[in-house]
Amino acid sequence: MKNLKDLIVFGKIISVGLVIAGYTFLGAWLAGWLKANDYSNWLALAALAAGVLIGLWQGWLVLTKKSKRRDGK
C-alpha cells in the first residue's frame, strides 16, 4: 500500500510540473504574439509574468487540495 501512495504523490508532483509548464508556455506564446502585433513591451512582459504566476497558483492549489475521502465527506 505504501508503494501505491508513493506513486500517487509522484503523479501529483509530475502533474503540477506540467500545469506550471503549460501556463508558462501560454504566457510566453501570448507575449510573443503581443510583441509580433506591435503591442508594448511591458504588456508582453506582464503576460509572461501572469502566465507563470497563474501556473504557480494552480499548482499550489493542486498540491494543497485535500482528498474528499480523507475528510470523510
Short mmCIF file of N, CA and C in Angstrom, two decimals:
data_model
loop_
_atom_site.label_atom_id
_atom_site.label_comp_id
_atom_site.label_asym_id
_atom_site.label_seq_id
_atom_site.Cartn_x
_atom_site.Cartn_y
_atom_site.Cartn_z
N MET A 1 0.81 -1.20 0.00
CA MET A 1 0.00 0.00 0.00
C MET A 1 0.86 1.27 0.00
N LYS A 2 2.02 1.21 0.66
CA LYS A 2 2.90 2.37 0.71
C LYS A 2 3.39 2.74 -0.69
N ASN A 3 3.69 1.72 -1.49
CA ASN A 3 4.16 1.98 -2.85
C ASN A 3 3.10 2.67 -3.69
N LEU A 4 1.84 2.33 -3.47
CA LEU A 4 0.75 2.97 -4.20
C LEU A 4 0.62 4.44 -3.80
N LYS A 5 0.76 4.73 -2.52
CA LYS A 5 0.71 6.12 -2.06
C LYS A 5 1.87 6.93 -2.63
N ASP A 6 3.05 6.32 -2.67
CA ASP A 6 4.21 6.99 -3.26
C ASP A 6 3.98 7.28 -4.74
N LEU A 7 3.37 6.34 -5.43
CA LEU A 7 3.07 6.53 -6.85
C LEU A 7 2.06 7.66 -7.06
N ILE A 8 1.08 7.74 -6.19
CA ILE A 8 0.09 8.81 -6.29
C ILE A 8 0.74 10.17 -6.04
N VAL A 9 1.60 10.26 -5.04
CA VAL A 9 2.30 11.53 -4.75
C VAL A 9 3.20 11.90 -5.93
N PHE A 10 3.90 10.93 -6.49
CA PHE A 10 4.75 11.18 -7.65
C PHE A 10 3.93 11.71 -8.83
N GLY A 11 2.78 11.08 -9.07
CA GLY A 11 1.91 11.54 -10.15
C GLY A 11 1.41 12.95 -9.93
N LYS A 12 1.12 13.28 -8.68
CA LYS A 12 0.66 14.63 -8.35
C LYS A 12 1.75 15.66 -8.62
N ILE A 13 2.97 15.33 -8.23
CA ILE A 13 4.09 16.25 -8.45
C ILE A 13 4.35 16.45 -9.94
N ILE A 14 4.31 15.38 -10.70
CA ILE A 14 4.51 15.48 -12.16
C ILE A 14 3.40 16.33 -12.78
N SER A 15 2.17 16.12 -12.35
CA SER A 15 1.06 16.88 -12.93
C SER A 15 1.18 18.36 -12.60
N VAL A 16 1.67 18.68 -11.40
CA VAL A 16 1.86 20.09 -11.04
C VAL A 16 2.92 20.71 -11.94
N GLY A 17 3.99 19.98 -12.21
CA GLY A 17 5.02 20.49 -13.12
C GLY A 17 4.47 20.75 -14.52
N LEU A 18 3.61 19.87 -14.97
CA LEU A 18 3.01 20.06 -16.30
C LEU A 18 2.04 21.24 -16.31
N VAL A 19 1.32 21.45 -15.24
CA VAL A 19 0.41 22.61 -15.15
C VAL A 19 1.22 23.91 -15.20
N ILE A 20 2.28 23.97 -14.41
CA ILE A 20 3.12 25.18 -14.40
C ILE A 20 3.75 25.41 -15.77
N ALA A 21 4.27 24.35 -16.38
CA ALA A 21 4.88 24.48 -17.70
C ALA A 21 3.86 24.92 -18.75
N GLY A 22 2.65 24.40 -18.66
CA GLY A 22 1.61 24.77 -19.62
C GLY A 22 1.23 26.24 -19.53
N TYR A 23 1.03 26.73 -18.31
CA TYR A 23 0.69 28.14 -18.16
C TYR A 23 1.87 29.05 -18.53
N THR A 24 3.09 28.60 -18.25
CA THR A 24 4.26 29.39 -18.65
C THR A 24 4.37 29.44 -20.17
N PHE A 25 4.14 28.31 -20.83
CA PHE A 25 4.15 28.29 -22.29
C PHE A 25 3.06 29.21 -22.85
N LEU A 26 1.88 29.17 -22.25
CA LEU A 26 0.80 30.04 -22.70
C LEU A 26 1.17 31.51 -22.55
N GLY A 27 1.78 31.86 -21.42
CA GLY A 27 2.23 33.24 -21.21
C GLY A 27 3.29 33.65 -22.20
N ALA A 28 4.23 32.74 -22.48
CA ALA A 28 5.30 33.05 -23.44
C ALA A 28 4.74 33.18 -24.85
N TRP A 29 3.80 32.31 -25.20
CA TRP A 29 3.18 32.40 -26.53
C TRP A 29 2.41 33.71 -26.67
N LEU A 30 1.66 34.06 -25.64
CA LEU A 30 0.90 35.31 -25.68
C LEU A 30 1.84 36.52 -25.73
N ALA A 31 2.94 36.46 -25.00
CA ALA A 31 3.91 37.55 -25.04
C ALA A 31 4.51 37.70 -26.43
N GLY A 32 4.84 36.58 -27.07
CA GLY A 32 5.37 36.64 -28.43
C GLY A 32 4.35 37.18 -29.41
N TRP A 33 3.09 36.78 -29.25
CA TRP A 33 2.03 37.28 -30.13
C TRP A 33 1.84 38.79 -29.94
N LEU A 34 1.87 39.24 -28.70
CA LEU A 34 1.71 40.67 -28.43
C LEU A 34 2.85 41.48 -29.04
N LYS A 35 4.08 40.98 -28.89
CA LYS A 35 5.23 41.69 -29.47
C LYS A 35 5.17 41.69 -31.00
N ALA A 36 4.72 40.57 -31.59
CA ALA A 36 4.64 40.48 -33.05
C ALA A 36 3.56 41.40 -33.60
N ASN A 37 2.57 41.72 -32.82
CA ASN A 37 1.49 42.59 -33.26
C ASN A 37 1.62 44.01 -32.73
N ASP A 38 2.85 44.41 -32.43
CA ASP A 38 3.21 45.79 -32.07
C ASP A 38 2.53 46.30 -30.81
N TYR A 39 2.30 45.42 -29.85
CA TYR A 39 1.87 45.89 -28.53
C TYR A 39 3.12 46.27 -27.75
N SER A 40 2.94 46.96 -26.65
CA SER A 40 4.10 47.44 -25.90
C SER A 40 4.84 46.29 -25.22
N ASN A 41 6.12 46.53 -24.97
CA ASN A 41 6.96 45.51 -24.35
C ASN A 41 6.51 45.19 -22.93
N TRP A 42 6.06 46.20 -22.20
CA TRP A 42 5.64 45.94 -20.82
C TRP A 42 4.41 45.05 -20.77
N LEU A 43 3.53 45.16 -21.77
CA LEU A 43 2.35 44.30 -21.80
C LEU A 43 2.74 42.85 -22.09
N ALA A 44 3.72 42.66 -22.97
CA ALA A 44 4.20 41.32 -23.26
C ALA A 44 4.88 40.72 -22.03
N LEU A 45 5.65 41.52 -21.33
CA LEU A 45 6.30 41.05 -20.12
C LEU A 45 5.27 40.72 -19.03
N ALA A 46 4.22 41.53 -18.94
CA ALA A 46 3.16 41.28 -17.97
C ALA A 46 2.41 39.99 -18.31
N ALA A 47 2.21 39.71 -19.58
CA ALA A 47 1.54 38.47 -19.99
C ALA A 47 2.38 37.26 -19.60
N LEU A 48 3.68 37.35 -19.79
CA LEU A 48 4.57 36.26 -19.41
C LEU A 48 4.55 36.05 -17.90
N ALA A 49 4.65 37.13 -17.15
CA ALA A 49 4.62 37.03 -15.69
C ALA A 49 3.28 36.49 -15.20
N ALA A 50 2.20 36.90 -15.83
CA ALA A 50 0.87 36.42 -15.44
C ALA A 50 0.75 34.92 -15.69
N GLY A 51 1.29 34.45 -16.80
CA GLY A 51 1.26 33.01 -17.09
C GLY A 51 2.00 32.20 -16.04
N VAL A 52 3.17 32.68 -15.65
CA VAL A 52 3.95 31.98 -14.64
C VAL A 52 3.23 32.01 -13.29
N LEU A 53 2.73 33.17 -12.90
CA LEU A 53 2.06 33.29 -11.60
C LEU A 53 0.79 32.46 -11.53
N ILE A 54 0.01 32.45 -12.59
CA ILE A 54 -1.21 31.65 -12.62
C ILE A 54 -0.85 30.16 -12.55
N GLY A 55 0.19 29.77 -13.26
CA GLY A 55 0.63 28.37 -13.21
C GLY A 55 1.07 27.97 -11.82
N LEU A 56 1.84 28.82 -11.15
CA LEU A 56 2.26 28.52 -9.78
C LEU A 56 1.08 28.45 -8.83
N TRP A 57 0.12 29.34 -9.00
CA TRP A 57 -1.07 29.35 -8.16
C TRP A 57 -1.89 28.07 -8.36
N GLN A 58 -2.10 27.69 -9.61
CA GLN A 58 -2.86 26.48 -9.89
C GLN A 58 -2.12 25.24 -9.38
N GLY A 59 -0.80 25.23 -9.51
CA GLY A 59 -0.02 24.12 -8.98
C GLY A 59 -0.14 24.02 -7.47
N TRP A 60 -0.11 25.16 -6.80
CA TRP A 60 -0.26 25.18 -5.35
C TRP A 60 -1.63 24.64 -4.95
N LEU A 61 -2.66 25.01 -5.70
CA LEU A 61 -4.00 24.52 -5.39
C LEU A 61 -4.09 23.01 -5.55
N VAL A 62 -3.43 22.47 -6.56
CA VAL A 62 -3.45 21.02 -6.77
C VAL A 62 -2.73 20.31 -5.63
N LEU A 63 -1.59 20.85 -5.21
CA LEU A 63 -0.81 20.20 -4.16
C LEU A 63 -1.49 20.27 -2.79
N THR A 64 -2.19 21.34 -2.52
CA THR A 64 -2.78 21.51 -1.20
C THR A 64 -4.23 21.06 -1.11
N LYS A 65 -4.79 20.60 -2.21
CA LYS A 65 -6.18 20.14 -2.21
C LYS A 65 -6.29 18.88 -1.36
N LYS A 66 -7.22 18.90 -0.45
CA LYS A 66 -7.43 17.74 0.41
C LYS A 66 -8.36 16.76 -0.28
N SER A 67 -8.09 15.50 -0.10
CA SER A 67 -8.92 14.46 -0.69
C SER A 67 -10.24 14.37 0.06
N LYS A 68 -11.33 14.21 -0.67
CA LYS A 68 -12.64 14.08 -0.03
C LYS A 68 -12.72 12.81 0.80
N ARG A 69 -12.02 11.78 0.39
CA ARG A 69 -12.02 10.52 1.13
C ARG A 69 -11.39 10.69 2.50
N ARG A 70 -10.32 11.47 2.56
CA ARG A 70 -9.65 11.67 3.84
C ARG A 70 -10.44 12.59 4.77
N ASP A 71 -11.20 13.51 4.19
CA ASP A 71 -12.00 14.43 5.00
C ASP A 71 -13.28 13.80 5.52
N GLY A 72 -13.63 12.66 4.97
CA GLY A 72 -14.83 11.99 5.39
C GLY A 72 -16.10 12.55 4.77
N LYS A 73 -15.98 13.29 3.70
CA LYS A 73 -17.15 13.89 3.03
C LYS A 73 -17.64 13.01 1.93
#
